């Protein structure tokens, strides 16, 4: 489990976020993966307002209560929406330029912290992991480390709201049959690398997880998973609770 932070010279998404905030526009934020064709993240989307958010995210913000942690907060779009609702939120991210931008945008508690840093110990009633928030877990092998961290950070009655997607549609045949080689790694384990202008980040693992697999791992780690809402394309919002 990686517990490091990004440096500002290797922070492509943070640089794009800082540019967009300062200049109202940004260059292409490119995404590479050994498993997919090159793609692009529209930087404006990282600055979405509550009204522009998908219903799954709006639902998570409505349900969040008490002391809230926005984990992997990016430009701070969710933290700002929560503050506007009068809720108390702390936002963390490993990206120095994202954290700086969050502060400039008015996020009251924004810290450059890796979720898995063992020195990061606080107590939250709600933990949010949004925009395929399961990604931060990286790989299925990190699942128990993830749940252990959640046990540290959650109050006894606290809960996690996390969204993810089932990538099975990438493997479905035209006739609807589903071809997955069970000897392979789990099909939701994706490697990514981002580039913005000349700034290339380190490759990282990002986990997409179907609800059934999530439920299984949750149960193994003393949590229950509840399906709160499904999105339009194999995506869903789950609540995880002890
Ligand atoms: N939640 C935001 C940003 C999503 S992108 C939004 O919905 O717009 C994912 C973010 O998670 C990135 O900003 C990345 O820097 C951050 N991140 C990745 N791993 C992390 C970790 N281990 N701890 C904290 N933040 C992390």
Coordinates of N, CA and C and ligand atoms in Angstrom, one line a residue:
X1 N 0.9 -1.2 0.0 CA 0.0 0.0 0.0 C 0.9 1.2 0.0
X2 N 0.8 2.1 -1.0 CA 1.6 3.3 -1.1 C 1.0 4.3 -0.1
X3 N 2.0 5.0 0.6 CA 1.5 6.0 1.6 C 2.2 7.3 1.3
X4 N 2.7 7.5 0.1 CA 3.5 8.7 -0.3 C 2.6 9.8 -0.8
X5 N 3.2 11.0 -0.9 CA 2.5 12.1 -1.4 C 3.1 12.4 -2.8
X6 N 2.4 13.2 -3.6 CA 3.0 13.6 -4.9 C 3.9 14.9 -4.7
X7 N 4.9 15.0 -5.6 CA 5.6 16.3 -5.5 C 5.0 17.2 -6.6
X8 N 5.2 18.5 -6.5 CA 4.6 19.4 -7.4 C 5.1 19.3 -8.8
X9 N 6.3 18.7 -9.0 CA 6.8 18.5 -10.3 C 6.3 17.3 -11.0
X10 N 5.6 16.4 -10.2 CA 5.0 15.2 -10.8 C 3.5 15.1 -10.4
X11 N 2.8 16.2 -10.6 CA 1.4 16.3 -10.2 C 0.6 16.8 -11.4
X12 N 0.4 15.9 -12.4 CA -0.3 16.4 -13.6 C -1.7 16.9 -13.4
X13 N -2.5 16.1 -12.6 CA -3.9 16.5 -12.4 C -4.0 17.8 -11.6
X14 N -3.1 17.8 -10.6 CA -3.1 19.0 -9.7 C -2.7 20.3 -10.5
X15 N -1.7 20.1 -11.4 CA -1.3 21.3 -12.3 C -2.5 21.7 -13.2
X16 N -3.2 20.7 -13.7 CA -4.3 21.0 -14.6 C -5.4 21.8 -13.7
X17 N -5.6 21.3 -12.5 CA -6.6 21.9 -11.6 C -6.2 23.4 -11.3
X18 N -4.9 23.5 -11.0 CA -4.4 24.9 -10.6 C -4.5 25.8 -11.8
X19 N -4.2 25.3 -13.0 CA -4.3 26.2 -14.2 C -5.7 26.6 -14.5
X20 N -6.6 25.6 -14.4 CA -8.0 25.9 -14.7 C -8.6 26.9 -13.7
X21 N -8.2 26.8 -12.4 CA -8.7 27.7 -11.4 C -8.1 29.1 -11.7
X22 N -6.9 29.2 -12.1 CA -6.3 30.5 -12.2 C -6.6 31.2 -13.6
X23 N -6.8 30.4 -14.6 CA -6.9 30.9 -16.0 C -8.3 30.6 -16.6
X24 N -9.1 29.9 -15.9 CA -10.4 29.5 -16.4 C -10.4 28.5 -17.6
X25 N -9.2 28.0 -17.9 CA -9.1 27.0 -18.9 C -7.8 26.2 -18.6
X26 N -7.7 25.0 -19.3 CA -6.6 24.2 -19.1 C -6.3 23.4 -20.4
X27 N -5.0 22.9 -20.5 CA -4.7 22.1 -21.6 C -5.3 20.7 -21.4
X28 N -4.9 19.8 -22.3 CA -5.4 18.4 -22.2 C -4.8 17.7 -21.1
X29 N -5.7 17.1 -20.3 CA -5.2 16.1 -19.2 C -5.3 14.7 -19.8
X30 N -4.2 14.2 -20.2 CA -4.2 12.9 -20.9 C -4.1 11.7 -19.9
X31 N -4.7 10.6 -20.2 CA -4.7 9.4 -19.4 C -4.3 8.2 -20.2
X32 N -3.2 7.6 -19.8 CA -2.7 6.4 -20.4 C -3.0 5.2 -19.6
X33 N -3.2 4.0 -20.2 CA -3.3 2.8 -19.5 C -2.9 1.6 -20.4
X34 N -2.3 0.6 -19.8 CA -1.8 -0.5 -20.6 C -3.0 -1.3 -21.1
X35 N -4.2 -1.1 -20.5 CA -5.4 -1.8 -20.8 C -6.4 -1.1 -21.8
X36 N -6.2 0.2 -22.0 CA -7.1 1.0 -22.8 C -6.3 1.9 -23.8
X37 N -7.1 2.4 -24.7 CA -6.6 3.5 -25.6 C -6.4 4.7 -24.7
X38 N -5.6 5.6 -25.3 CA -5.4 6.9 -24.6 C -6.7 7.6 -24.5
X39 N -6.9 8.3 -23.3 CA -8.1 9.0 -23.0 C -7.8 10.4 -22.5
X40 N -8.8 11.1 -22.1 CA -8.7 12.5 -21.7 C -9.7 12.7 -20.5
X41 N -9.3 13.5 -19.5 CA -10.2 13.9 -18.5 C -10.6 15.4 -18.7
X42 N -11.8 15.7 -19.0 CA -12.2 17.1 -19.1 C -12.0 17.8 -17.8
X43 N -11.1 18.8 -17.8 CA -10.7 19.4 -16.5 C -11.9 20.2 -15.9
X44 N -12.7 20.8 -16.8 CA -13.9 21.5 -16.3 C -14.8 20.6 -15.4
X45 N -14.8 19.3 -15.8 CA -15.7 18.4 -15.0 C -15.2 18.3 -13.5
X46 N -13.9 18.5 -13.3 CA -13.4 18.4 -11.9 C -13.9 19.6 -11.1
X47 N -14.5 20.6 -11.8 CA -15.0 21.8 -11.1 C -16.5 21.8 -11.1
X48 N -17.1 20.6 -11.2 CA -18.6 20.6 -11.3 C -19.3 21.1 -10.0
X49 N -20.4 21.9 -10.3 CA -21.2 22.4 -9.1 C -22.1 21.3 -8.7
X50 N -22.8 21.5 -7.6 CA -23.8 20.5 -7.1 C -24.8 20.1 -8.2
X51 N -25.3 21.1 -8.9 CA -26.3 20.9 -10.0 C -25.7 20.1 -11.1
X52 N -24.4 20.2 -11.3 CA -23.8 19.5 -12.5 C -23.4 18.1 -12.1
X53 N -23.5 17.7 -10.8 CA -23.0 16.4 -10.4 C -24.0 15.3 -10.8
X54 N -23.5 14.1 -11.0 CA -24.4 13.0 -11.3 C -25.2 12.7 -10.0
X55 N -26.5 12.2 -10.2 CA -27.4 11.9 -9.1 C -26.7 11.1 -7.9
X56 N -25.9 10.2 -8.3 CA -25.2 9.4 -7.3 C -24.4 10.2 -6.3
X57 N -23.7 11.2 -6.8 CA -22.9 12.1 -6.0 C -23.7 13.0 -5.2
X58 N -24.8 13.5 -5.8 CA -25.7 14.4 -5.0 C -26.3 13.6 -3.9
X59 N -26.7 12.4 -4.1 CA -27.2 11.5 -3.0 C -26.2 11.4 -1.9
X60 N -25.0 11.1 -2.2 CA -24.0 10.9 -1.2 C -23.8 12.2 -0.4
X61 N -23.8 13.4 -1.0 CA -23.7 14.6 -0.3 C -24.9 14.9 0.6
X62 N -26.1 14.5 0.2 CA -27.3 14.6 1.0 C -27.2 13.7 2.2
X63 N -26.7 12.5 2.1 CA -26.7 11.6 3.2 C -25.5 11.8 4.1
X64 N -24.5 12.5 3.7 CA -23.3 12.7 4.6 C -23.7 13.6 5.7
X65 N -23.3 13.2 6.9 CA -23.7 13.9 8.1 C -22.5 13.9 9.2
X66 N -22.6 14.8 10.2 CA -21.6 14.9 11.2 C -20.3 15.4 10.7
X67 N -19.2 14.9 11.2 CA -17.9 15.3 10.7 C -17.6 14.4 9.5
X68 N -17.4 15.1 8.4 CA -17.2 14.4 7.1 C -15.8 14.4 6.5
X69 N -15.3 13.3 6.0 CA -14.0 13.3 5.3 C -14.3 13.2 3.8
X70 N -13.8 14.1 3.0 CA -13.8 14.0 1.6 C -12.4 13.5 1.1
X71 N -12.4 12.3 0.7 CA -11.1 11.6 0.5 C -10.7 11.6 -1.0
X72 N -9.6 12.1 -1.3 CA -9.2 12.3 -2.7 C -10.0 13.3 -3.3
X73 N -9.9 14.5 -2.7 CA -10.9 15.6 -2.9 C -10.7 16.4 -4.2
X74 N -9.6 16.3 -4.9 CA -9.3 17.0 -6.1 C -9.5 18.5 -6.0
X75 N -10.3 19.1 -6.8 CA -10.5 20.5 -6.8 C -11.3 21.0 -5.6
X76 N -11.9 20.0 -4.9 CA -12.7 20.4 -3.7 C -14.2 20.6 -4.1
X77 N -14.7 20.1 -5.2 CA -16.1 20.3 -5.6 C -17.1 19.8 -4.6
X78 N -16.8 18.6 -4.1 CA -17.8 18.0 -3.1 C -17.6 18.7 -1.7
X79 N -16.4 19.0 -1.3 CA -16.2 19.7 -0.1 C -16.9 21.1 -0.1
X80 N -16.8 21.8 -1.2 CA -17.4 23.1 -1.3 C -18.9 23.0 -1.2
X81 N -19.5 22.0 -1.9 CA -20.9 21.8 -1.9 C -21.4 21.5 -0.5
X82 N -20.6 20.7 0.2 CA -21.0 20.3 1.6 C -20.9 21.6 2.5
X83 N -19.9 22.4 2.4 CA -19.8 23.6 3.2 C -21.0 24.5 2.9
X84 N -21.4 24.6 1.6 CA -22.6 25.4 1.3 C -23.8 24.9 1.9
X85 N -23.9 23.6 2.2 CA -25.0 23.0 2.9 C -24.9 23.1 4.4
X86 N -23.9 23.8 4.8 CA -23.7 24.0 6.3 C -23.1 22.8 7.0
X87 N -22.5 21.9 6.2 CA -21.9 20.7 6.9 C -20.4 20.9 7.1
X88 N -19.9 20.1 8.1 CA -18.4 20.2 8.4 C -17.7 19.2 7.7
X89 N -16.7 19.6 6.9 CA -15.9 18.7 6.1 C -14.4 18.9 6.1
X90 N -13.7 17.8 6.1 CA -12.2 17.9 5.9 C -11.9 17.2 4.6
X91 N -11.1 17.9 3.8 CA -10.7 17.4 2.5 C -9.3 17.0 2.5
X92 N -9.0 15.8 2.0 CA -7.5 15.4 1.9 C -7.2 14.9 0.4
X93 N -6.0 15.1 0.0 CA -5.5 14.7 -1.3 C -4.0 14.6 -1.2
X94 N -3.5 13.7 -2.0 CA -2.0 13.5 -2.1 C -1.4 14.6 -3.0
X95 N -2.2 15.3 -3.8 CA -1.7 16.3 -4.8 C -1.5 17.6 -4.2
X96 N -0.3 18.1 -4.1 CA 0.0 19.4 -3.5 C -0.8 20.6 -4.2
X97 N -0.8 20.5 -5.5 CA -1.5 21.6 -6.3 C -3.0 21.6 -6.1
X98 N -3.6 20.4 -6.0 CA -5.0 20.3 -5.7 C -5.3 20.9 -4.3
X99 N -4.5 20.6 -3.4 CA -4.8 21.1 -2.0 C -4.6 22.6 -2.0
X100 N -3.6 23.1 -2.6 CA -3.4 24.6 -2.7 C -4.7 25.2 -3.3
X101 N -5.1 24.6 -4.4 CA -6.3 25.2 -5.1 C -7.6 25.1 -4.2
X102 N -7.7 24.0 -3.5 CA -8.9 23.9 -2.6 C -8.9 25.0 -1.6
X103 N -7.7 25.3 -1.1 CA -7.6 26.4 -0.1 C -8.0 27.7 -0.7
X104 N -7.5 28.0 -1.9 CA -7.8 29.2 -2.6 C -9.3 29.3 -2.9
X105 N -9.9 28.2 -3.1 CA -11.3 28.2 -3.5 C -12.2 28.3 -2.2
X106 N -11.6 28.2 -1.1 CA -12.4 28.4 0.2 C -12.7 27.1 1.0
X107 N -12.1 26.0 0.6 CA -12.3 24.8 1.5 C -11.5 25.1 2.8
X108 N -12.3 25.0 3.9 CA -11.7 25.5 5.2 C -10.7 24.5 5.7
X109 N -10.9 23.2 5.6 CA -9.9 22.2 6.0 C -9.5 21.4 4.9
X110 N -8.3 21.8 4.3 CA -7.8 21.0 3.1 C -6.4 20.7 3.5
X111 N -6.1 19.4 3.4 CA -4.7 18.9 3.8 C -4.1 18.0 2.8
X112 N -2.8 18.1 2.6 CA -2.1 17.2 1.7 C -1.8 15.9 2.6
X113 N -2.6 14.9 2.5 CA -2.4 13.7 3.3 C -2.7 12.5 2.4
X114 N -2.0 11.4 2.6 CA -2.3 10.2 2.0 C -3.3 9.4 2.9
X115 N -4.4 9.0 2.4 CA -5.4 8.3 3.3 C -4.7 7.1 4.1
X116 N -3.8 6.5 3.5 CA -3.2 5.3 4.1 C -2.0 5.6 5.0
X117 N -1.7 6.9 5.2 CA -0.6 7.3 6.1 C -1.0 6.9 7.5
X118 N -0.1 6.1 8.2 CA -0.5 5.6 9.5 C -0.6 6.7 10.6
X119 N 0.1 7.8 10.3 CA 0.0 8.9 11.2 C -1.3 9.7 11.1
X120 N -2.1 9.4 10.1 CA -3.3 10.2 9.9 C -4.4 9.4 10.7
X121 N -4.7 10.0 11.9 CA -5.7 9.4 12.7 C -6.7 10.5 13.2
X122 N -7.9 10.4 12.7 CA -8.9 11.3 13.2 C -10.2 10.5 13.2
X123 N -11.3 11.1 13.6 CA -12.5 10.4 13.7 C -13.6 11.1 12.9
X124 N -14.2 10.3 12.0 CA -15.3 10.9 11.1 C -16.5 10.1 11.2
X125 N -17.7 10.9 11.1 CA -19.0 10.2 11.0 C -19.3 9.7 9.6
X126 N -18.7 10.4 8.6 CA -19.0 10.0 7.2 C -17.7 10.1 6.5
X127 N -17.4 9.1 5.7 CA -16.2 9.2 4.8 C -16.7 9.1 3.4
X128 N -16.3 10.0 2.5 CA -16.8 10.0 1.1 C -15.6 9.7 0.2
X129 N -15.9 8.7 -0.7 CA -14.9 8.4 -1.7 C -15.7 8.5 -3.0
X130 N -15.5 9.6 -3.8 CA -16.4 9.8 -4.9 C -15.6 10.0 -6.2
X131 N -16.3 9.8 -7.3 CA -15.8 9.7 -8.7 C -15.0 8.5 -8.9
X132 N -15.7 7.4 -8.9 CA -15.1 6.1 -8.8 C -14.1 6.0 -7.6
X133 N -14.7 6.4 -6.5 CA -13.9 6.5 -5.3 C -13.2 5.2 -4.8
X134 N -13.7 4.1 -5.3 CA -13.0 2.8 -4.9 C -11.6 2.8 -5.5
X135 N -11.3 3.6 -6.5 CA -10.0 3.6 -7.1 C -8.9 3.7 -6.2
X136 N -9.0 4.5 -5.1 CA -8.0 4.8 -4.2 C -7.5 3.5 -3.5
X137 N -8.3 2.4 -3.5 CA -7.9 1.2 -2.9 C -6.9 0.5 -3.8
X138 N -6.9 0.8 -5.1 CA -5.8 0.3 -6.0 C -6.0 -1.1 -6.5
X139 N -6.0 -2.0 -5.6 CA -6.1 -3.5 -6.0 C -6.9 -4.2 -5.0
X140 N -7.5 -5.3 -5.4 CA -8.2 -6.1 -4.4 C -7.4 -6.6 -3.3
X141 N -6.1 -6.8 -3.5 CA -5.2 -7.2 -2.5 C -5.1 -6.2 -1.3
X142 N -5.5 -5.0 -1.6 CA -5.4 -3.9 -0.6 C -6.7 -3.8 0.2
X143 N -7.6 -4.6 -0.1 CA -8.9 -4.5 0.5 C -8.9 -4.5 2.1
X144 N -8.1 -5.4 2.7 CA -8.2 -5.5 4.1 C -7.4 -4.3 4.7
X145 N -6.4 -3.8 4.0 CA -5.7 -2.6 4.5 C -6.6 -1.4 4.5
X146 N -7.4 -1.4 3.4 CA -8.4 -0.3 3.3 C -9.4 -0.3 4.4
X147 N -10.0 -1.5 4.7 CA -11.0 -1.6 5.8 C -10.4 -1.4 7.1
X148 N -9.2 -1.8 7.3 CA -8.5 -1.5 8.6 C -8.4 0.0 8.8
X149 N -8.0 0.7 7.7 CA -7.9 2.2 7.8 C -9.2 2.8 8.1
X150 N -10.3 2.3 7.5 CA -11.6 2.8 7.7 C -12.0 2.6 9.2
X151 N -11.7 1.5 9.8 CA -12.0 1.2 11.2 C -11.3 2.3 12.1
X152 N -10.1 2.7 11.7 CA -9.4 3.7 12.5 C -10.0 5.0 12.4
X153 N -10.6 5.4 11.2 CA -11.0 6.7 10.9 C -12.5 6.9 11.2
X154 N -13.3 5.9 11.3 CA -14.7 6.0 11.5 C -15.1 6.0 13.0
X155 N -16.1 6.8 13.3 CA -16.7 6.6 14.6 C -17.5 5.3 14.6
X156 N -17.8 4.7 15.8 CA -18.4 3.4 15.8 C -19.7 3.3 14.9
X157 N -20.5 4.4 14.9 CA -21.7 4.4 14.0 C -21.5 5.0 12.7
X158 N -20.2 5.3 12.4 CA -20.0 6.1 11.1 C -20.1 5.2 9.9
X159 N -20.2 5.8 8.7 CA -20.3 5.0 7.5 C -19.6 5.7 6.3
X160 N -19.3 4.9 5.3 CA -18.6 5.3 4.1 C -19.6 5.3 3.0
X161 N -19.5 6.4 2.1 CA -20.3 6.4 0.9 C -19.2 6.4 -0.3
X162 N -19.3 5.3 -1.1 CA -18.3 5.2 -2.1 C -19.0 4.8 -3.4
X163 N -18.6 5.4 -4.5 CA -19.2 5.1 -5.8 C -18.1 4.3 -6.6
X164 N -18.6 3.4 -7.5 CA -17.7 2.7 -8.4 C -18.5 2.2 -9.6
X165 N -17.8 1.5 -10.5 CA -18.5 1.0 -11.7 C -18.1 -0.5 -11.9
X166 N -19.0 -1.3 -12.4 CA -18.7 -2.7 -12.8 C -18.2 -2.6 -14.2
X167 N -16.9 -2.9 -14.4 CA -16.3 -2.9 -15.8 C -16.7 -4.0 -16.7
X168 N -17.7 -4.9 -16.2 CA -18.0 -6.1 -17.0 C -18.4 -5.7 -18.4
X169 N -19.0 -4.6 -18.6 CA -19.5 -4.2 -20.0 C -18.3 -4.2 -21.0
X170 N -17.1 -4.0 -20.5 CA -15.9 -4.0 -21.4 C -15.6 -5.4 -21.9
X171 N -16.2 -6.4 -21.2 CA -15.8 -7.8 -21.6 C -17.0 -8.5 -22.1
X172 N -18.2 -7.8 -22.2 CA -19.4 -8.5 -22.7 C -19.3 -8.6 -24.2
X173 N -19.7 -9.8 -24.7 CA -19.9 -10.0 -26.2 C -21.2 -9.3 -26.7
X174 N -21.3 -9.2 -28.0 CA -22.5 -8.6 -28.6 C -23.7 -9.4 -28.2
X175 N -23.6 -10.7 -28.0 CA -24.8 -11.5 -27.6 C -25.0 -11.5 -26.1
X176 N -24.3 -10.6 -25.4 CA -24.5 -10.5 -24.0 C -23.8 -11.5 -23.1
X177 N -23.1 -12.4 -23.7 CA -22.3 -13.3 -22.9 C -21.1 -12.6 -22.4
X178 N -20.5 -13.2 -21.4 CA -19.6 -12.5 -20.5 C -18.3 -13.4 -20.4
X179 N -17.3 -12.9 -21.1 CA -16.0 -13.7 -21.2 C -15.0 -13.1 -20.3
X180 N -14.7 -13.8 -19.1 CA -13.7 -13.3 -18.3 C -12.8 -14.5 -17.9
X181 N -11.5 -14.3 -18.0 CA -10.6 -15.4 -17.7 C -10.4 -15.4 -16.2
X182 N -10.9 -16.3 -15.4 CA -10.8 -16.3 -14.0 C -9.4 -16.5 -13.5
X183 N -8.5 -16.9 -14.3 CA -7.1 -17.1 -13.9 C -6.4 -15.7 -14.0
X184 N -7.0 -14.8 -14.7 CA -6.4 -13.4 -14.8 C -6.7 -12.7 -13.5
X185 N -6.0 -11.5 -13.3 CA -6.3 -10.6 -12.2 C -7.8 -10.2 -12.4
X186 N -8.3 -9.6 -11.3 CA -9.7 -9.1 -11.3 C -9.8 -8.1 -12.4
X187 N -10.9 -8.1 -13.1 CA -11.1 -7.3 -14.3 C -11.2 -5.8 -14.0
X188 N -11.4 -5.5 -12.8 CA -11.5 -4.0 -12.4 C -10.2 -3.4 -12.0
X189 N -9.1 -4.2 -12.0 CA -7.8 -3.6 -11.6 C -7.2 -3.0 -12.8
X190 N -7.1 -1.7 -12.8 CA -6.6 -0.9 -14.0 C -5.3 -0.1 -13.6
X191 N -4.4 0.0 -14.5 CA -3.3 0.8 -14.3 C -3.4 2.1 -15.1
X192 N -3.1 3.2 -14.5 CA -3.2 4.5 -15.2 C -1.9 5.3 -15.1
X193 N -1.8 6.2 -16.0 CA -0.7 7.2 -15.8 C -1.3 8.5 -16.5
X194 N -1.0 9.6 -15.9 CA -1.5 10.9 -16.4 C -0.4 11.8 -16.9
X195 N -0.8 12.6 -17.9 CA 0.1 13.6 -18.4 C -0.6 14.9 -18.6
X196 N 0.0 16.0 -18.2 CA -0.5 17.4 -18.5 C 0.6 18.2 -18.9
X197 N 0.5 18.8 -20.2 CA 1.6 19.4 -20.8 C 2.8 18.5 -20.8
X198 N 4.0 19.0 -20.2 CA 5.2 18.1 -20.2 C 5.3 17.3 -18.9
X199 N 4.3 17.5 -18.0 CA 4.3 16.8 -16.7 C 3.7 15.4 -16.7
X200 N 4.5 14.5 -16.5 CA 4.0 13.1 -16.5 C 4.1 12.5 -15.1
X201 N 3.0 12.0 -14.6 CA 2.9 11.4 -13.3 C 3.5 10.0 -13.3
X202 N 3.6 9.4 -12.1 CA 4.0 8.0 -11.9 C 2.8 7.2 -12.3
X203 N 3.0 6.0 -12.8 CA 1.8 5.1 -13.0 C 1.2 4.7 -11.6
X204 N -0.1 4.5 -11.6 CA -0.7 4.1 -10.4 C -1.9 3.1 -10.6
X205 N -2.2 2.3 -9.6 CA -3.3 1.3 -9.7 C -4.6 2.0 -9.3
X206 N -5.7 1.6 -10.0 CA -7.0 2.2 -9.7 C -8.0 1.1 -9.8
X207 N -8.8 0.9 -8.7 CA -9.7 -0.3 -8.7 C -11.2 0.1 -9.0
X208 N -11.7 -0.5 -10.0 CA -13.2 -0.5 -10.2 C -13.7 -1.8 -9.7
X209 N -14.8 -1.7 -8.9 CA -15.3 -3.0 -8.3 C -16.8 -3.1 -8.4
X210 N -17.2 -4.3 -8.8 CA -18.7 -4.5 -8.9 C -19.2 -4.7 -7.5
X211 N -20.5 -4.4 -7.3 CA -21.1 -4.4 -6.0 C -21.0 -5.7 -5.2
X212 N -21.1 -6.8 -6.0 CA -21.1 -8.2 -5.3 C -19.7 -8.4 -4.8
X213 N -18.7 -8.1 -5.5 CA -17.3 -8.4 -5.0 C -17.0 -7.4 -3.8
X214 N -17.5 -6.2 -3.9 CA -17.3 -5.3 -2.8 C -18.0 -5.8 -1.5
X215 N -19.2 -6.4 -1.7 CA -20.0 -6.9 -0.5 C -19.2 -8.1 0.1
X216 N -18.6 -8.9 -0.7 CA -17.9 -10.1 -0.2 C -16.7 -9.6 0.6
X217 N -15.9 -8.7 0.1 CA -14.8 -8.2 0.8 C -15.2 -7.4 2.1
X218 N -16.3 -6.7 2.0 CA -16.8 -6.0 3.2 C -17.1 -7.0 4.3
X219 N -17.8 -8.0 3.9 CA -18.2 -9.0 4.9 C -17.0 -9.7 5.6
X220 N -16.0 -10.0 4.7 CA -14.7 -10.6 5.3 C -14.0 -9.6 6.3
X221 N -14.3 -8.4 6.2 CA -13.6 -7.4 7.0 C -14.5 -6.7 8.0
X222 N -15.6 -7.4 8.3 CA -16.5 -6.9 9.4 C -17.4 -5.7 9.0
X223 N -17.6 -5.5 7.7 CA -18.5 -4.4 7.3 C -19.6 -5.0 6.5
X224 N -20.7 -4.2 6.4 CA -21.8 -4.6 5.5 C -21.9 -3.5 4.4
X225 N -22.2 -4.0 3.2 CA -22.3 -3.1 2.0 C -23.8 -3.0 1.6
X226 N -24.3 -1.8 1.4 CA -25.7 -1.7 1.0 C -25.7 -0.9 -0.3
X227 N -26.5 -1.3 -1.2 CA -26.6 -0.6 -2.5 C -27.6 0.5 -2.3
X228 N -27.1 1.7 -2.4 CA -28.0 2.9 -2.2 C -28.7 3.3 -3.4
X229 N -27.9 3.4 -4.5 CA -28.5 3.9 -5.8 C -27.7 3.4 -6.9
X230 N -28.3 3.1 -8.1 CA -27.6 2.7 -9.3 C -27.6 3.8 -10.2
X231 N -26.5 4.0 -11.0 CA -26.4 5.0 -12.0 C -26.9 4.5 -13.4
X232 N -26.5 5.3 -14.4 CA -27.1 4.9 -15.7 C -26.2 3.9 -16.5
X233 N -25.0 3.7 -16.0 CA -24.1 2.9 -16.8 C -23.2 2.0 -15.9
X234 N -23.8 1.0 -15.3 CA -23.0 0.0 -14.5 C -22.4 0.7 -13.3
X235 N -22.8 1.9 -12.9 CA -22.2 2.6 -11.8 C -23.2 2.6 -10.6
X236 N -22.7 2.7 -9.4 CA -23.5 2.6 -8.3 C -22.9 3.4 -7.1
X237 N -23.8 3.7 -6.1 CA -23.3 4.3 -4.8 C -23.6 3.2 -3.7
X238 N -22.6 2.9 -2.9 CA -22.7 2.0 -1.9 C -22.5 2.7 -0.5
X239 N -23.1 2.1 0.5 CA -22.9 2.5 1.9 C -22.2 1.4 2.6
X240 N -21.1 1.6 3.2 CA -20.4 0.6 4.0 C -20.4 1.0 5.4
X241 N -20.7 0.0 6.3 CA -21.0 0.2 7.7 C -20.5 -0.9 8.5
X242 N -20.0 -0.7 9.7 CA -19.7 -1.8 10.6 C -20.9 -2.5 11.1
Ligands
LIG1 N1 -13.1 13.5 -5.8 C1 -12.6 14.4 -6.8 C2 -11.3 14.0 -7.5 C3 -11.3 12.6 -8.0 S1 -9.7 12.2 -8.8 C4 -13.7 14.6 -7.8 O1 -14.7 13.8 -7.7 O2 -13.7 15.4 -8.7 C5 -9.0 11.2 -7.5 C6 -8.2 12.0 -6.5 O3 -7.7 11.2 -5.4 C7 -7.0 12.7 -7.1 O4 -7.0 14.1 -6.8 C8 -5.8 12.0 -6.4 O5 -4.7 12.9 -6.2 C9 -6.4 11.6 -5.1 N2 -5.8 10.4 -4.4 C10 -5.3 9.3 -5.0 N3 -4.8 8.4 -4.1 C11 -5.0 9.0 -2.8 C12 -4.7 8.6 -1.5 N4 -4.1 7.5 -1.2 N5 -5.0 9.5 -0.5 C13 -5.6 10.7 -0.8 N6 -5.9 11.1 -2.0 C14 -5.6 10.3 -3.0

